[in-house]
PDB file of C-alpha atoms in Angstrom:
ATOM      1  CA  UNK A  22      14.301  12.051  69.591  1.00  0.00           C
ATOM      2  CA  UNK A  23      10.696  12.921  69.871  1.00  0.00           C
ATOM      3  CA  UNK A  24      10.641  13.531  66.176  1.00  0.00           C
ATOM      4  CA  UNK A  25      12.045  12.443  62.901  1.00  0.00           C
ATOM      5  CA  UNK A  26      15.685  12.994  62.030  1.00  0.00           C
ATOM      6  CA  UNK A  27      16.927  13.296  58.420  1.00  0.00           C
ATOM      7  CA  UNK A  28      20.808  13.210  57.952  1.00  0.00           C
ATOM      8  CA  UNK A  29      22.683  13.661  54.867  1.00  0.00           C
ATOM      9  CA  UNK A  30      26.274  12.637  54.767  1.00  0.00           C
ATOM     10  CA  UNK A  31      28.284  15.364  52.789  1.00  0.00           C
ATOM     11  CA  UNK A  32      31.781  13.779  53.373  1.00  0.00           C
ATOM     12  CA  UNK A  33      33.279  10.672  54.873  1.00  0.00           C
ATOM     13  CA  UNK A  34      30.906   7.865  56.090  1.00  0.00           C
ATOM     14  CA  UNK A  35      28.837   7.130  59.167  1.00  0.00           C
ATOM     15  CA  UNK A  36      28.369   3.789  60.821  1.00  0.00           C
ATOM     16  CA  UNK A  37      24.851   3.894  62.068  1.00  0.00           C
ATOM     17  CA  UNK A  38      23.869   1.556  64.856  1.00  0.00           C
ATOM     18  CA  UNK A  39      20.211   1.113  65.367  1.00  0.00           C
ATOM     19  CA  UNK A  40      18.592  -0.871  68.226  1.00  0.00           C
ATOM     20  CA  UNK A  41      17.124  -4.202  67.009  1.00  0.00           C
ATOM     21  CA  UNK A  42      18.277  -3.529  63.441  1.00  0.00           C
ATOM     22  CA  UNK A  43      21.481  -4.309  61.339  1.00  0.00           C
ATOM     23  CA  UNK A  44      24.248  -1.643  61.480  1.00  0.00           C
ATOM     24  CA  UNK A  45      24.436   0.378  58.312  1.00  0.00           C
ATOM     25  CA  UNK A  46      27.343   2.362  56.816  1.00  0.00           C
ATOM     26  CA  UNK A  47      26.060   5.598  55.284  1.00  0.00           C
ATOM     27  CA  UNK A  48      28.449   6.950  52.767  1.00  0.00           C
ATOM     28  CA  UNK A  49      29.016  10.470  51.189  1.00  0.00           C
ATOM     29  CA  UNK A  50      26.110  11.431  49.144  1.00  0.00           C
ATOM     30  CA  UNK A  51      23.586   9.145  50.989  1.00  0.00           C
ATOM     31  CA  UNK A  52      20.887  10.149  53.380  1.00  0.00           C
ATOM     32  CA  UNK A  53      19.070   8.271  56.184  1.00  0.00           C
ATOM     33  CA  UNK A  54      15.720   8.944  58.033  1.00  0.00           C
ATOM     34  CA  UNK A  55      15.528   8.002  61.606  1.00  0.00           C
ATOM     35  CA  UNK A  56      12.120   7.678  63.060  1.00  0.00           C
ATOM     36  CA  UNK A  57      11.072   9.161  66.299  1.00  0.00           C
ATOM     37  CA  UNK A  58      12.006   7.086  69.330  1.00  0.00           C
ATOM     38  CA  UNK A  59      14.421   4.860  67.302  1.00  0.00           C
ATOM     39  CA  UNK A  60      17.496   4.351  69.585  1.00  0.00           C
ATOM     40  CA  UNK A  61      20.498   4.932  67.489  1.00  0.00           C
ATOM     41  CA  UNK A  62      24.266   6.039  67.337  1.00  0.00           C
ATOM     42  CA  UNK A  63      26.165   7.422  64.580  1.00  0.00           C
ATOM     43  CA  UNK A  64      29.917   6.988  64.648  1.00  0.00           C
ATOM     44  CA  UNK A  65      32.758   8.002  62.389  1.00  0.00           C
ATOM     45  CA  UNK A  66      34.956   4.915  61.974  1.00  0.00           C
ATOM     46  CA  UNK A  67      36.473   6.011  58.809  1.00  0.00           C
ATOM     47  CA  UNK A  68      39.943   7.652  58.117  1.00  0.00           C
ATOM     48  CA  UNK A  69      38.414  11.012  57.128  1.00  0.00           C
ATOM     49  CA  UNK A  70      36.426  13.642  58.871  1.00  0.00           C
ATOM     50  CA  UNK A  71      32.675  13.039  58.873  1.00  0.00           C
ATOM     51  CA  UNK A  72      30.479  16.016  57.635  1.00  0.00           C
ATOM     52  CA  UNK A  73      26.642  15.666  57.984  1.00  0.00           C
ATOM     53  CA  UNK A  74      23.734  17.930  57.568  1.00  0.00           C
ATOM     54  CA  UNK A  75      20.807  17.027  59.769  1.00  0.00           C
ATOM     55  CA  UNK A  76      17.235  18.205  60.047  1.00  0.00           C
ATOM     56  CA  UNK A  77      15.092  17.449  63.034  1.00  0.00           C
ATOM     57  CA  UNK A  78      11.275  17.616  62.782  1.00  0.00           C
ATOM     58  CA  UNK A  79      10.264  17.720  66.538  1.00  0.00           C
ATOM     59  CA  UNK A  80       7.012  19.132  68.022  1.00  0.00           C
ATOM     60  CA  UNK A  81       7.430  22.566  69.655  1.00  0.00           C
ATOM     61  CA  UNK A  82       6.784  21.195  73.096  1.00  0.00           C
ATOM     62  CA  UNK A  83       9.177  18.347  72.975  1.00  0.00           C
ATOM     63  CA  UNK A  84      13.006  18.216  73.587  1.00  0.00           C
ATOM     64  CA  UNK A  85      15.307  17.815  70.790  1.00  0.00           C
ATOM     65  CA  UNK A  86      17.121  14.861  72.264  1.00  0.00           C
ATOM     66  CA  UNK A  87      16.019  12.359  74.790  1.00  0.00           C
ATOM     67  CA  UNK A  88      18.170   9.723  76.636  1.00  0.00           C
ATOM     68  CA  UNK A  89      17.925   6.116  75.605  1.00  0.00           C
ATOM     69  CA  UNK A  90      15.732   3.981  77.706  1.00  0.00           C
TER      70      UNK A  90
END
Protein backbone atom coordinates (compact mmCIF):
# COMPACT_ATOMS: atom_id res chain seq x y z
CA UNK A 1 0.00 0.00 0.00
CA UNK A 2 1.12 3.53 -0.58
CA UNK A 3 0.11 4.37 2.99
CA UNK A 4 -0.34 2.83 6.42
CA UNK A 5 -2.83 0.03 7.11
CA UNK A 6 -4.25 -0.49 10.59
CA UNK A 7 -6.26 -3.69 11.04
CA UNK A 8 -8.20 -4.92 14.05
CA UNK A 9 -9.19 -8.60 14.23
CA UNK A 10 -12.77 -8.72 15.53
CA UNK A 11 -13.21 -12.51 15.30
CA UNK A 12 -11.07 -15.51 14.44
CA UNK A 13 -7.36 -15.11 13.82
CA UNK A 14 -5.19 -13.95 10.96
CA UNK A 15 -1.79 -15.35 10.05
CA UNK A 16 0.20 -12.33 8.87
CA UNK A 17 3.15 -12.97 6.60
CA UNK A 18 5.55 -10.02 6.25
CA UNK A 19 8.46 -9.95 3.82
CA UNK A 20 11.79 -10.30 5.67
CA UNK A 21 10.03 -10.56 9.06
CA UNK A 22 8.71 -13.45 11.17
CA UNK A 23 5.14 -14.64 10.57
CA UNK A 24 2.69 -13.46 13.25
CA UNK A 25 -0.71 -14.72 14.34
CA UNK A 26 -3.08 -11.85 15.15
CA UNK A 27 -5.93 -13.04 17.39
CA UNK A 28 -9.39 -11.64 18.06
CA UNK A 29 -9.11 -8.40 20.03
CA UNK A 30 -5.62 -7.60 18.68
CA UNK A 31 -4.60 -4.99 16.12
CA UNK A 32 -1.66 -4.58 13.79
CA UNK A 33 -0.11 -1.64 11.95
CA UNK A 34 1.49 -2.26 8.56
CA UNK A 35 3.74 0.50 7.27
CA UNK A 36 3.55 1.83 3.71
CA UNK A 37 5.41 -0.36 1.23
CA UNK A 38 5.64 -3.41 3.54
CA UNK A 39 4.94 -6.50 1.43
CA UNK A 40 2.45 -8.63 3.34
CA UNK A 41 -0.34 -11.18 3.16
CA UNK A 42 -3.00 -11.96 5.73
CA UNK A 43 -4.46 -15.47 5.67
CA UNK A 44 -7.21 -17.17 7.68
CA UNK A 45 -5.72 -20.52 8.66
CA UNK A 46 -8.10 -20.97 11.57
CA UNK A 47 -11.28 -23.02 11.85
CA UNK A 48 -13.68 -20.07 12.21
CA UNK A 49 -14.43 -17.12 9.90
CA UNK A 50 -12.08 -14.16 10.15
CA UNK A 51 -13.64 -10.72 10.65
CA UNK A 52 -11.43 -7.65 10.49
CA UNK A 53 -11.83 -3.90 10.52
CA UNK A 54 -9.21 -2.10 8.45
CA UNK A 55 -8.31 1.53 7.98
CA UNK A 56 -6.03 2.74 5.19
CA UNK A 57 -4.26 6.09 5.45
CA UNK A 58 -3.20 6.75 1.87
CA UNK A 59 -2.46 10.06 0.10
CA UNK A 60 -5.31 11.15 -2.20
CA UNK A 61 -3.24 10.83 -5.36
CA UNK A 62 -2.00 7.28 -4.61
CA UNK A 63 -3.75 3.93 -5.25
CA UNK A 64 -5.13 1.98 -2.30
CA UNK A 65 -3.22 -1.15 -3.23
CA UNK A 66 -0.07 -1.82 -5.23
CA UNK A 67 1.35 -5.09 -6.57
CA UNK A 68 4.29 -6.60 -4.72
CA UNK A 69 7.62 -6.02 -6.47
